[in-house]
Amino acid sequence: METGSSFQQLGMQQTLEPPRQQLSGKCSTTGSDPGKDPGKAAGGSGGSGIGKGPVPMVCSTPCGNPYAGLVSHLRASWLSGKTRPMEYRVAQLEALGRFLDDKKQEILEATELDMGKPSFEAFFSEILLCKNELNVTLNNLCQWMKDEHVDKNLTCIAPDYLLCTIEMQEKLMPALREAITEFFGPNPRESPDFGRIVSDKQFQRLRGLLGSGRVAIGGQTDEAERYIAPTVLADVLPSDPAMQEEVFGPILPIVVIANMDEAIDFINARPRPLALYAFSCDSKIVNQVLERTSSGGFCGNDTLMHATLTSLPFGGIGNSGLGKYHGKFTFDTFSHHRGCLHRNMGLETLNAPRYPPYTQQKLGLLTSAFELEALGQFLDDKKQQILEATGSDLGKTCIAPDYLLCTIEMQEKLLPALRKAISDFYGPNPRESPDFGRIVNDKQFQRVQRLLGSGRVAIGGQTDEAERYIAPTVLVDVQPSDPVMQEEIFGPILPILIIANMDEAINFINSRERPLAVYAFSSNDKVVNQVLERTSSGGFCGNDTLMHVTLTSLPFGGIGNSGLGLHHGKFSFDTFSHHRGCLKRGMGWESLNVPRYPPYSKKNFGIIQATSKVSRKSDCTLL
């Protein structure tokens, strides 16, 4: 809010306790050790923290970012693993529910003081709907958090304009006047159910919009009270100021169109809105608007109410917003579906057909193992191309490992094994192997060749610029600051970094941008699972690499800097689809909507609360 908000009196302070140490003059985003005690690592006491005292998380830093300390602290709390268990999440949600119960009256008073919002509206939009979201989440959280085992291989939704024919406009004006009088009486300014504009700045902005078109209803203003009467503007042109922004006020511009096609063309010519509302006694017309337009949400013969249903997704599309909210949709919006493949170390012999040297027999085995029936003919026709693409990949894939972490003892065992694997794959001279490719162009050759200066070459390192050849290379004694660790390699180079233990390895991974994939190898499943649970990445493989991408039953995609969206099968469909929440009512049911409208009463309040409330169900257990 732009004026001093009464919400400051409600105890809605920062929920996390401050770090134990004083913030320094540096900007840091590195979290504390996730392997330590979660409560200590996060600097918290383990309680919900709702309504606790304010946290002095202001960081005066050379970078000028006052939130650097807070971001670093929150990131450390997340990295500690404290926020991941279901019990913690339930405790936080229940604490928020208690806060809403305990502070209900103050919230209602604050919204009335800040913007003249009636307690009826404030309770419904600020408390009841929030409690519904909490209870839906609490009712289903244990189910949402369970692993999915797969087969292997509101105010912002008020109308900003109205489209109708000139004949409909003539019928609509008397009906709108009558509705305003029924809702707010002959003088809306005196109605306890009609609010005020939130700030002087917003009042001035809205008053400027009244110059658009012609005021057909209302238009009265009072700057001292920040009052603007319910207003309908007629003869509005698409170029008028009222059509260039979201209104966020009691102003409804009417734009005249000739027919349905012109209306749909008008809507589709503008940025996609957060919601569309279509009214007609003919359901075919409502369906036509639904099918031929794109918007965040949609209501047929109603407004706003799709946002009250937790069973429908609420969210924008394009310029009107990203993400979907309400219940499970909210959970998915703020979660990353991490595709994970975990193999048993004893099954390595089954992977032999994947590795060089390649043969027609191996290709046949792989084709049989991975082909989908619908693509059988395609694969039969493209065998040589598949073989060629696989053989020349040369690490030029976004999911090839960019570095390897191990102890010094493991490195001593690993280097002979890597030499043997390279020899088994490509023979004594990989340059002569038909299964080993070349760098794609001179520019990339020069780039990858420069990376060979990082650390020390333990295996390979030979190059031939004329052929753009770089041998399979392993680098040791690599430092995190070396050039090879500053970018994706996209070449046949594997840097090895030495770490002392598992905690150090996990801290190293978590201190960097989240990768597209993490690969963990161990004969101990607990070690693999620990890496899976304590790191964040686009995908994950246990005792394997790359193969999670071959399963259409697993999602593939990045997180953060490594990419957005999920792909493979239904995941791809969902990534490139918008889940549009749609509510359609019959025009004959309007009498049932009366309790929603002013003037508000205790009777109507009880009806709305009883018909809209979501109750908490019994507890469940996350297995």
Short mmCIF file of N, CA and C in Angstrom, two decimals, residues 356 391 394 418-438 459-462 467 469-473 492:
data_model
loop_
_atom_site.label_atom_id
_atom_site.label_comp_id
_atom_site.label_asym_id
_atom_site.label_seq_id
_atom_site.Cartn_x
_atom_site.Cartn_y
_atom_site.Cartn_z
N PRO A 356 30.60 -47.44 -26.41
CA PRO A 356 31.46 -47.83 -27.54
C PRO A 356 32.33 -49.01 -27.14
N GLY A 391 27.51 -41.55 -31.54
CA GLY A 391 28.96 -41.66 -31.54
C GLY A 391 29.67 -40.34 -31.58
N LEU A 394 30.22 -36.62 -28.13
CA LEU A 394 31.47 -36.05 -27.62
C LEU A 394 31.26 -35.10 -26.43
N LEU A 418 39.13 -45.09 -15.34
CA LEU A 418 38.77 -44.21 -16.45
C LEU A 418 39.65 -44.49 -17.67
N ARG A 419 40.97 -44.73 -17.42
CA ARG A 419 41.86 -45.07 -18.55
C ARG A 419 41.39 -46.35 -19.25
N LYS A 420 41.02 -47.33 -18.44
CA LYS A 420 40.56 -48.60 -19.01
C LYS A 420 39.26 -48.40 -19.79
N ALA A 421 38.33 -47.61 -19.24
CA ALA A 421 37.06 -47.38 -19.92
C ALA A 421 37.27 -46.69 -21.25
N ILE A 422 38.15 -45.69 -21.29
CA ILE A 422 38.43 -44.98 -22.55
C ILE A 422 39.02 -45.94 -23.57
N SER A 423 39.94 -46.80 -23.10
CA SER A 423 40.55 -47.78 -24.01
C SER A 423 39.52 -48.80 -24.49
N ASP A 424 38.64 -49.23 -23.57
CA ASP A 424 37.59 -50.18 -23.96
C ASP A 424 36.64 -49.56 -24.98
N PHE A 425 36.34 -48.29 -24.80
CA PHE A 425 35.39 -47.61 -25.69
C PHE A 425 35.99 -47.30 -27.06
N TYR A 426 37.21 -46.73 -27.04
CA TYR A 426 37.76 -46.13 -28.26
C TYR A 426 39.09 -46.74 -28.72
N GLY A 427 39.59 -47.76 -28.03
CA GLY A 427 40.86 -48.35 -28.41
C GLY A 427 42.04 -47.57 -27.88
N PRO A 428 43.26 -48.01 -28.21
CA PRO A 428 44.46 -47.35 -27.68
C PRO A 428 44.63 -45.93 -28.22
N ASN A 429 44.03 -45.63 -29.38
CA ASN A 429 44.15 -44.28 -29.95
C ASN A 429 42.74 -43.78 -30.33
N PRO A 430 42.09 -43.05 -29.43
CA PRO A 430 40.72 -42.59 -29.71
C PRO A 430 40.61 -41.79 -31.01
N ARG A 431 41.72 -41.17 -31.42
CA ARG A 431 41.68 -40.38 -32.66
C ARG A 431 41.32 -41.24 -33.87
N GLU A 432 41.67 -42.52 -33.81
CA GLU A 432 41.40 -43.43 -34.94
C GLU A 432 40.08 -44.18 -34.79
N SER A 433 39.40 -43.97 -33.67
CA SER A 433 38.15 -44.69 -33.43
C SER A 433 37.02 -44.09 -34.25
N PRO A 434 36.24 -44.92 -34.94
CA PRO A 434 35.08 -44.40 -35.67
C PRO A 434 33.96 -43.96 -34.74
N ASP A 435 34.10 -44.28 -33.44
CA ASP A 435 33.06 -43.95 -32.48
C ASP A 435 33.35 -42.68 -31.69
N PHE A 436 34.44 -41.99 -32.03
CA PHE A 436 34.80 -40.77 -31.30
C PHE A 436 34.76 -39.59 -32.27
N GLY A 437 33.98 -38.60 -31.92
CA GLY A 437 33.74 -37.49 -32.84
C GLY A 437 34.73 -36.35 -32.71
N ARG A 438 34.36 -35.22 -33.29
CA ARG A 438 35.20 -34.02 -33.30
C ARG A 438 34.37 -32.83 -32.82
N ILE A 459 44.77 -37.61 -17.88
CA ILE A 459 44.49 -38.54 -18.97
C ILE A 459 44.18 -37.73 -20.22
N GLY A 460 44.70 -38.16 -21.36
CA GLY A 460 44.39 -37.50 -22.62
C GLY A 460 45.08 -36.16 -22.77
N GLY A 461 44.33 -35.18 -23.28
CA GLY A 461 44.86 -33.83 -23.47
C GLY A 461 45.38 -33.57 -24.86
N GLN A 462 45.53 -34.59 -25.72
CA GLN A 462 46.04 -34.38 -27.07
C GLN A 462 45.00 -33.62 -27.93
N GLU A 467 41.95 -31.16 -37.41
CA GLU A 467 40.82 -32.08 -37.36
C GLU A 467 39.77 -31.66 -36.33
N TYR A 469 40.18 -32.05 -33.21
CA TYR A 469 40.18 -33.24 -32.35
C TYR A 469 40.70 -32.87 -30.97
N ILE A 470 39.97 -33.28 -29.96
CA ILE A 470 40.43 -33.20 -28.57
C ILE A 470 40.19 -34.57 -27.96
N ALA A 471 41.25 -35.18 -27.45
CA ALA A 471 41.16 -36.53 -26.89
C ALA A 471 40.30 -36.55 -25.64
N PRO A 472 39.72 -37.70 -25.29
CA PRO A 472 39.04 -37.82 -24.00
C PRO A 472 40.00 -37.45 -22.88
N THR A 473 39.66 -36.47 -22.10
CA THR A 473 40.60 -35.86 -21.16
C THR A 473 40.04 -35.80 -19.75
N PRO A 492 34.83 -33.18 -24.57
CA PRO A 492 35.27 -34.42 -23.91
C PRO A 492 36.26 -34.20 -22.79
#
